[in-house]
Amino acid sequence: MCHTDVHVWQDGFSLGEGKHFRYSERPGFTLPVIMGHETSGTVYSFGGDADQGDVKVGDNVVVYPWVGCENCQACATGNANYCKGPLKYIGPVVDGGYSEYVIVPHPRYLVKVPEGVPMDVAAVLACGGLTAYNGVTLVRPIVEKLSKFRERCTLLIVGPGGLGLWGVKLAKHVLPQGTRIVCADVDAAKLKIAKDNGCDETILWDRGADVATTVAATRAVCTDGVDAAIDFVNSSKTFANIQGCLEKCGIHAVVGLFGGGGTIPLPTFALQQKQVVGVHVGGLHQFRELLALVADKQIPAPPLEHHPLEKTWDVLQALQAGKVEGRAVFHMNKT
């Protein structure tokens, strides 16, 4: 289960300044919809006219759910995350994986699960892992460049939850050796889990503190400054906190959909050559890269909670309340 499911349930999120993104207003979105966009399972059958590709009945596969219009060049080259739509995302837009069976429109969206990767881990890679991988690989060129001029570089990860913990683990394998990984959150328990999963330092942000106080506390830990930041929360406050910590030529990747707006002092932003970039899932080729990396390096998943599918509603409410540690995974009851 992903926090996107909470947004679908609540019909969107705040854009700041009184504006709101609503799924119900998106082309192709209709209710009711079966959610669930992180899905692994066994191929059951093919439609009569289906091209089976390199998969067959009985194969263990994970679904790449980010299906676009299927008619543009982006979709044809496995880059549906660049498609302008209408989007046919499996789970958020069309019926998804919280069901005994799920329909996938083409076998190219089925990726065989590599040997050594458990099925539950494969499932959570389809969104949480892929989005984190896209974020880490997106900031990598800047970190590689700055590491030539600085004694060491620091990556700040804000929000070490289901996605952020993947960010920690993948950064250890993707970024230059010696890059320091620091996690920030308002929840001490999540920071302990982040530390247990490989981050080098943690910072407990005070919910009630102003930006100047939070920035000072962060700089006290990140003594060399923050060269790259990935914000898996992405609220008005986390945006301001990161902007206050970011060093010259640094990159700020925004991932989360908590909501709100942010401001940037434009002259100094240009003079200091900073960047802000948006991150949303990743392409099919990146998904295959990620699965291969996890299999090759035997990267363990962040903490996973397992639940029967019948508990979906209860877990959805727990996730909305911030009570899920890591990622919740659902399974079918065997009869």
Short mmCIF file of C-alpha atoms in Angstrom, two decimals:
data_model
loop_
_atom_site.label_atom_id
_atom_site.label_comp_id
_atom_site.label_asym_id
_atom_site.label_seq_id
_atom_site.Cartn_x
_atom_site.Cartn_y
_atom_site.Cartn_z
CA MET A 1 0.00 0.00 0.00
CA CYS A 2 1.26 3.42 -1.01
CA HIS A 3 0.35 6.86 0.28
CA THR A 4 -1.03 7.54 -3.20
CA ASP A 5 -3.89 5.26 -2.16
CA VAL A 6 -4.68 7.73 0.62
CA HIS A 7 -4.72 10.56 -1.93
CA VAL A 8 -7.05 8.60 -4.24
CA TRP A 9 -9.33 7.83 -1.29
CA GLN A 10 -9.35 11.52 -0.32
CA ASP A 11 -9.69 12.62 -3.96
CA GLY A 12 -6.39 14.46 -4.24
CA PHE A 13 -4.21 16.88 -2.35
CA SER A 14 -3.59 20.56 -1.72
CA LEU A 15 -1.65 22.62 -4.25
CA GLY A 16 -1.40 25.64 -1.94
CA GLU A 17 -3.08 29.03 -2.22
CA GLY A 18 -6.50 27.41 -1.94
CA LYS A 19 -6.01 25.22 -5.02
CA HIS A 20 -6.60 21.47 -5.05
CA PHE A 21 -5.67 18.55 -7.33
CA ARG A 22 -8.63 16.16 -7.70
CA TYR A 23 -8.37 12.69 -9.19
CA SER A 24 -12.09 12.80 -9.96
CA GLU A 25 -11.42 15.59 -12.46
CA ARG A 26 -8.69 13.71 -14.33
CA PRO A 27 -9.49 12.29 -17.80
CA GLY A 28 -10.23 8.57 -17.66
CA PHE A 29 -10.75 8.43 -13.89
CA THR A 30 -14.06 6.91 -12.88
CA LEU A 31 -15.48 5.46 -9.68
CA PRO A 32 -15.64 2.86 -8.38
CA VAL A 33 -11.98 1.87 -8.87
CA ILE A 34 -10.01 -0.99 -7.34
CA MET A 35 -6.83 0.53 -5.97
CA GLY A 36 -3.45 -1.18 -5.62
CA HIS A 37 -0.59 -0.25 -7.95
CA GLU A 38 2.22 -2.31 -6.40
CA THR A 39 1.37 -5.81 -7.57
CA SER A 40 3.25 -9.06 -8.02
CA GLY A 41 1.79 -12.44 -8.82
CA THR A 42 1.61 -15.33 -11.26
CA VAL A 43 0.48 -15.03 -14.87
CA TYR A 44 -2.90 -16.77 -15.06
CA SER A 45 -3.91 -16.41 -18.69
CA PHE A 46 -3.66 -14.34 -21.87
CA GLY A 47 -6.46 -12.80 -23.90
CA GLY A 48 -7.23 -14.43 -27.21
CA ASP A 49 -5.37 -11.84 -29.29
CA ALA A 50 -2.64 -11.05 -26.75
CA ASP A 51 1.02 -11.02 -27.74
CA GLN A 52 2.67 -13.02 -24.96
CA GLY A 53 6.11 -11.46 -25.38
CA ASP A 54 8.72 -13.14 -23.19
CA VAL A 55 6.31 -14.19 -20.42
CA LYS A 56 4.16 -17.28 -20.19
CA VAL A 57 1.42 -18.68 -18.00
CA GLY A 58 2.83 -19.60 -14.59
CA ASP A 59 5.65 -17.01 -14.57
CA ASN A 60 6.16 -14.99 -11.42
CA VAL A 61 5.96 -11.35 -12.46
CA VAL A 62 5.66 -7.84 -11.08
CA VAL A 63 3.39 -5.32 -12.77
CA TYR A 64 4.75 -2.04 -14.09
CA PRO A 65 1.59 -0.01 -13.41
CA TRP A 66 2.48 3.31 -15.06
CA VAL A 67 0.58 2.81 -18.30
CA GLY A 68 0.12 5.89 -20.47
CA CYS A 69 -2.04 6.51 -23.52
CA GLU A 70 -0.18 3.68 -25.37
CA ASN A 71 -0.29 5.71 -28.58
CA CYS A 72 2.60 8.19 -28.24
CA GLN A 73 6.35 7.89 -28.73
CA ALA A 74 6.99 8.03 -24.98
CA CYS A 75 4.80 4.96 -24.40
CA ALA A 76 6.29 3.12 -27.39
CA THR A 77 9.81 3.51 -25.99
CA GLY A 78 9.02 2.46 -22.42
CA ASN A 79 8.86 6.00 -21.07
CA ALA A 80 5.18 6.20 -20.19
CA ASN A 81 6.10 8.42 -17.24
CA TYR A 82 6.65 11.15 -19.88
CA CYS A 83 3.27 10.54 -21.52
CA LYS A 84 0.94 13.56 -21.54
CA GLY A 85 -2.07 11.27 -21.29
CA PRO A 86 -4.77 10.32 -20.95
CA LEU A 87 -3.08 8.08 -18.38
CA LYS A 88 -4.22 4.55 -17.61
CA TYR A 89 -2.26 3.93 -14.41
CA ILE A 90 -3.13 0.50 -13.00
CA GLY A 91 -4.47 1.09 -9.49
CA PRO A 92 -4.84 4.84 -9.24
CA VAL A 93 -6.90 5.23 -12.47
CA VAL A 94 -8.04 1.80 -13.71
CA ASP A 95 -8.66 -1.30 -11.60
CA GLY A 96 -5.55 -2.50 -9.78
CA GLY A 97 -4.12 -5.13 -7.49
CA TYR A 98 -6.38 -5.19 -4.42
CA SER A 99 -8.14 -8.09 -6.06
CA GLU A 100 -7.69 -11.78 -6.83
CA TYR A 101 -7.00 -10.99 -10.48
CA VAL A 102 -5.71 -7.89 -12.25
CA ILE A 103 -5.87 -7.14 -15.99
CA VAL A 104 -2.69 -5.82 -17.61
CA PRO A 105 -3.10 -4.35 -21.12
CA HIS A 106 0.18 -5.62 -22.62
CA PRO A 107 2.90 -8.12 -21.58
CA ARG A 108 5.54 -5.38 -21.77
CA TYR A 109 4.15 -4.21 -18.42
CA LEU A 110 4.93 -7.60 -16.85
CA VAL A 111 8.50 -7.97 -15.64
CA LYS A 112 9.76 -11.36 -14.52
CA VAL A 113 10.80 -11.38 -10.88
CA PRO A 114 14.54 -12.16 -10.73
CA GLU A 115 15.75 -15.17 -8.80
CA GLY A 116 16.51 -14.21 -5.21
CA VAL A 117 13.99 -11.36 -5.05
CA PRO A 118 10.96 -12.27 -2.91
CA MET A 119 7.54 -11.57 -4.39
CA ASP A 120 6.60 -9.09 -1.66
CA VAL A 121 9.81 -7.13 -2.25
CA ALA A 122 9.20 -7.13 -6.02
CA ALA A 123 5.74 -5.67 -5.47
CA VAL A 124 6.90 -2.68 -3.42
CA LEU A 125 9.58 -1.88 -6.00
CA ALA A 126 6.91 -0.97 -8.58
CA CYS A 127 6.22 2.43 -7.01
CA GLY A 128 8.09 3.10 -3.77
CA GLY A 129 11.33 1.55 -4.90
CA LEU A 130 11.12 2.92 -8.45
CA THR A 131 10.33 6.47 -7.32
CA ALA A 132 13.21 6.41 -4.85
CA TYR A 133 15.54 4.99 -7.51
CA ASN A 134 14.52 7.72 -9.94
CA GLY A 135 15.19 10.36 -7.27
CA VAL A 136 18.60 8.99 -6.37
CA THR A 137 19.72 8.58 -9.99
CA LEU A 138 18.45 12.07 -10.79
CA VAL A 139 20.63 13.73 -8.12
CA ARG A 140 23.61 11.45 -8.85
CA PRO A 141 25.23 13.61 -11.61
CA ILE A 142 25.29 16.64 -9.29
CA VAL A 143 26.74 14.63 -6.40
CA GLU A 144 29.35 13.11 -8.71
CA LYS A 145 30.32 16.55 -9.98
CA LEU A 146 30.48 18.19 -6.55
CA SER A 147 32.43 15.28 -5.06
CA LYS A 148 35.34 16.31 -7.29
CA PHE A 149 35.58 19.67 -5.53
CA ARG A 150 34.51 18.86 -1.98
CA GLU A 151 35.97 16.62 0.67
CA ARG A 152 32.65 14.79 0.88
CA CYS A 153 29.08 15.32 -0.23
CA THR A 154 25.93 15.06 1.85
CA LEU A 155 22.54 13.78 0.74
CA LEU A 156 19.62 14.81 2.95
CA ILE A 157 16.59 12.52 2.83
CA VAL A 158 13.45 14.02 4.33
CA GLY A 159 10.79 11.53 5.37
CA PRO A 160 12.36 8.05 5.80
CA GLY A 161 9.10 6.15 5.39
CA GLY A 162 8.30 3.50 2.81
CA LEU A 163 9.91 5.48 -0.03
CA GLY A 164 12.58 7.28 1.97
CA LEU A 165 14.02 4.05 3.34
CA TRP A 166 14.41 2.77 -0.22
CA GLY A 167 16.18 6.05 -0.91
CA VAL A 168 18.66 5.35 1.88
CA LYS A 169 19.37 1.82 0.71
CA LEU A 170 19.67 2.66 -2.98
CA ALA A 171 21.81 5.74 -2.39
CA LYS A 172 24.43 3.51 -0.75
CA HIS A 173 24.78 1.60 -4.02
CA VAL A 174 24.20 4.36 -6.57
CA LEU A 175 25.96 7.49 -5.25
CA PRO A 176 29.74 7.94 -5.05
CA GLN A 177 31.44 6.06 -2.25
CA GLY A 178 31.78 8.21 0.83
CA THR A 179 28.61 10.24 0.26
CA ARG A 180 27.11 10.94 3.67
CA ILE A 181 23.40 10.15 3.98
CA VAL A 182 21.44 12.11 6.57
CA CYS A 183 17.74 11.59 7.33
CA ALA A 184 15.37 14.16 8.81
CA ASP A 185 11.88 13.60 10.19
CA VAL A 186 9.53 14.76 12.94
CA ASP A 187 9.14 11.18 14.21
CA ALA A 188 11.98 9.81 16.34
CA ALA A 189 10.83 6.21 15.79
CA LYS A 190 11.16 6.59 12.00
CA LEU A 191 14.64 8.04 12.43
CA LYS A 192 15.68 5.02 14.48
CA ILE A 193 14.45 2.74 11.69
CA ALA A 194 16.37 4.87 9.17
CA LYS A 195 19.53 4.50 11.23
CA ASP A 196 19.00 0.74 11.41
CA ASN A 197 18.63 0.70 7.61
CA GLY A 198 21.92 2.39 6.84
CA CYS A 199 21.74 6.18 7.08
CA ASP A 200 24.79 7.84 8.63
CA GLU A 201 23.15 10.60 10.69
CA THR A 202 19.65 11.64 11.70
CA ILE A 203 18.00 14.95 12.58
CA LEU A 204 14.80 15.18 14.60
CA TRP A 205 12.88 18.16 13.29
CA ASP A 206 10.60 19.87 15.81
CA ARG A 207 7.07 20.23 14.42
CA GLY A 208 6.65 23.55 16.21
CA ALA A 209 10.00 25.11 15.30
CA ASP A 210 10.28 27.87 12.74
CA VAL A 211 12.32 27.48 9.57
CA ALA A 212 15.35 29.38 10.88
CA THR A 213 15.59 27.13 13.96
CA THR A 214 15.20 23.96 11.87
CA VAL A 215 17.80 25.10 9.36
CA ALA A 216 20.27 25.88 12.15
CA ALA A 217 19.72 22.45 13.71
CA THR A 218 20.20 20.76 10.34
CA ARG A 219 23.37 22.67 9.56
CA ALA A 220 24.74 21.69 12.98
CA VAL A 221 24.60 18.04 11.83
CA CYS A 222 25.39 18.62 8.15
CA THR A 223 28.52 20.61 8.93
CA ASP A 224 29.65 20.60 5.30
CA GLY A 225 26.21 21.68 4.11
CA VAL A 226 23.59 19.81 2.07
CA ASP A 227 24.63 19.15 -1.53
CA ALA A 228 21.56 17.16 -2.55
CA ALA A 229 18.19 16.64 -0.92
CA ILE A 230 15.31 14.31 -1.73
CA ASP A 231 12.05 15.33 -0.07
CA PHE A 232 9.70 12.38 0.29
CA VAL A 233 7.23 14.56 2.23
CA ASN A 234 7.18 17.74 0.14
CA SER A 235 5.14 20.12 2.26
CA SER A 236 5.48 23.90 2.37
CA LYS A 237 7.56 23.57 5.53
CA THR A 238 9.91 20.81 4.35
CA PHE A 239 10.46 22.74 1.12
CA ALA A 240 11.47 25.86 3.07
CA ASN A 241 13.69 23.86 5.43
CA ILE A 242 15.61 22.27 2.56
CA GLN A 243 16.00 25.53 0.68
CA GLY A 244 17.55 27.01 3.81
CA CYS A 245 20.10 24.18 4.04
CA LEU A 246 21.01 23.70 0.38
CA GLU A 247 24.58 24.60 -0.57
CA LYS A 248 25.73 26.41 -3.68
CA CYS A 249 25.17 24.30 -6.82
CA GLY A 250 23.00 21.91 -4.80
CA ILE A 251 19.99 20.01 -6.09
CA HIS A 252 16.60 19.68 -4.38
CA ALA A 253 14.40 16.82 -5.62
CA VAL A 254 10.73 16.99 -4.63
CA VAL A 255 8.88 13.68 -4.48
CA GLY A 256 6.11 13.61 -1.88
CA LEU A 257 2.58 14.84 -2.38
CA PHE A 258 1.83 16.15 1.11
CA GLY A 259 0.73 19.41 -0.47
CA GLY A 260 1.14 23.14 -0.24
CA GLY A 261 3.35 25.66 -1.99
CA GLY A 262 6.85 27.09 -1.71
CA THR A 263 8.77 30.24 -2.53
CA ILE A 264 12.32 30.80 -3.78
CA PRO A 265 14.42 34.01 -3.64
CA LEU A 266 15.03 34.21 -7.38
CA PRO A 267 18.23 36.34 -7.57
CA THR A 268 20.23 34.29 -5.06
CA PHE A 269 18.81 31.07 -6.51
CA ALA A 270 20.35 31.99 -9.86
CA LEU A 271 23.60 33.28 -8.38
CA GLN A 272 24.10 30.11 -6.35
CA GLN A 273 23.22 27.85 -9.32
CA LYS A 274 20.74 25.74 -7.37
CA GLN A 275 18.21 23.36 -8.86
CA VAL A 276 14.73 22.17 -7.90
CA VAL A 277 13.43 19.15 -9.80
CA GLY A 278 10.27 17.08 -9.62
CA VAL A 279 10.39 13.29 -9.37
CA HIS A 280 7.53 10.94 -10.21
CA VAL A 281 7.96 7.15 -10.55
CA GLY A 282 10.23 6.15 -13.48
CA GLY A 283 10.38 4.49 -16.87
CA LEU A 284 10.07 0.81 -17.68
CA HIS A 285 13.80 0.60 -18.43
CA GLN A 286 14.54 2.07 -14.99
CA PHE A 287 12.25 -0.50 -13.40
CA ARG A 288 14.18 -3.32 -15.04
CA GLU A 289 17.46 -1.72 -13.91
CA LEU A 290 16.16 -1.50 -10.36
CA LEU A 291 15.06 -5.12 -10.21
CA ALA A 292 18.46 -6.20 -11.54
CA LEU A 293 20.27 -4.01 -8.99
CA VAL A 294 18.26 -5.35 -6.06
CA ALA A 295 18.85 -8.91 -7.23
CA ASP A 296 22.56 -8.43 -7.93
CA LYS A 297 23.38 -6.59 -4.70
CA GLN A 298 20.82 -8.51 -2.64
CA ILE A 299 19.47 -5.23 -1.27
CA PRO A 300 16.95 -6.02 1.47
CA ALA A 301 13.62 -4.22 1.55
CA PRO A 302 12.72 -1.73 4.27
CA PRO A 303 10.45 -3.12 7.00
CA LEU A 304 7.35 -4.78 5.54
CA GLU A 305 4.04 -5.37 7.31
CA HIS A 306 1.98 -8.28 5.99
CA HIS A 307 -1.83 -8.26 6.07
CA PRO A 308 -4.66 -10.25 4.52
CA LEU A 309 -6.41 -8.39 1.71
CA GLU A 310 -9.54 -8.11 3.85
CA LYS A 311 -7.70 -5.63 6.11
CA THR A 312 -7.15 -3.08 3.33
CA TRP A 313 -9.55 -0.49 4.81
CA ASP A 314 -8.01 -0.71 8.29
CA VAL A 315 -4.48 -0.38 6.95
CA LEU A 316 -5.47 2.53 4.71
CA GLN A 317 -6.64 4.45 7.76
CA ALA A 318 -3.49 3.52 9.69
CA LEU A 319 -1.34 4.76 6.80
CA GLN A 320 -3.25 8.04 6.69
CA ALA A 321 -2.57 8.44 10.42
CA GLY A 322 1.16 7.77 9.97
CA LYS A 323 1.06 4.50 11.89
CA VAL A 324 2.57 2.21 9.23
CA GLU A 325 6.30 1.57 9.57
CA GLY A 326 7.91 0.95 6.20
CA ARG A 327 5.47 -0.62 3.74
CA ALA A 328 2.24 -2.59 4.13
CA VAL A 329 1.85 -5.63 1.86
CA PHE A 330 -1.37 -7.58 1.29
CA HIS A 331 -1.70 -11.23 0.36
CA MET A 332 -4.50 -13.52 -0.71
CA ASN A 333 -5.80 -16.04 1.80
CA LYS A 334 -5.02 -19.50 0.49
CA THR A 335 -7.96 -21.88 0.47
#
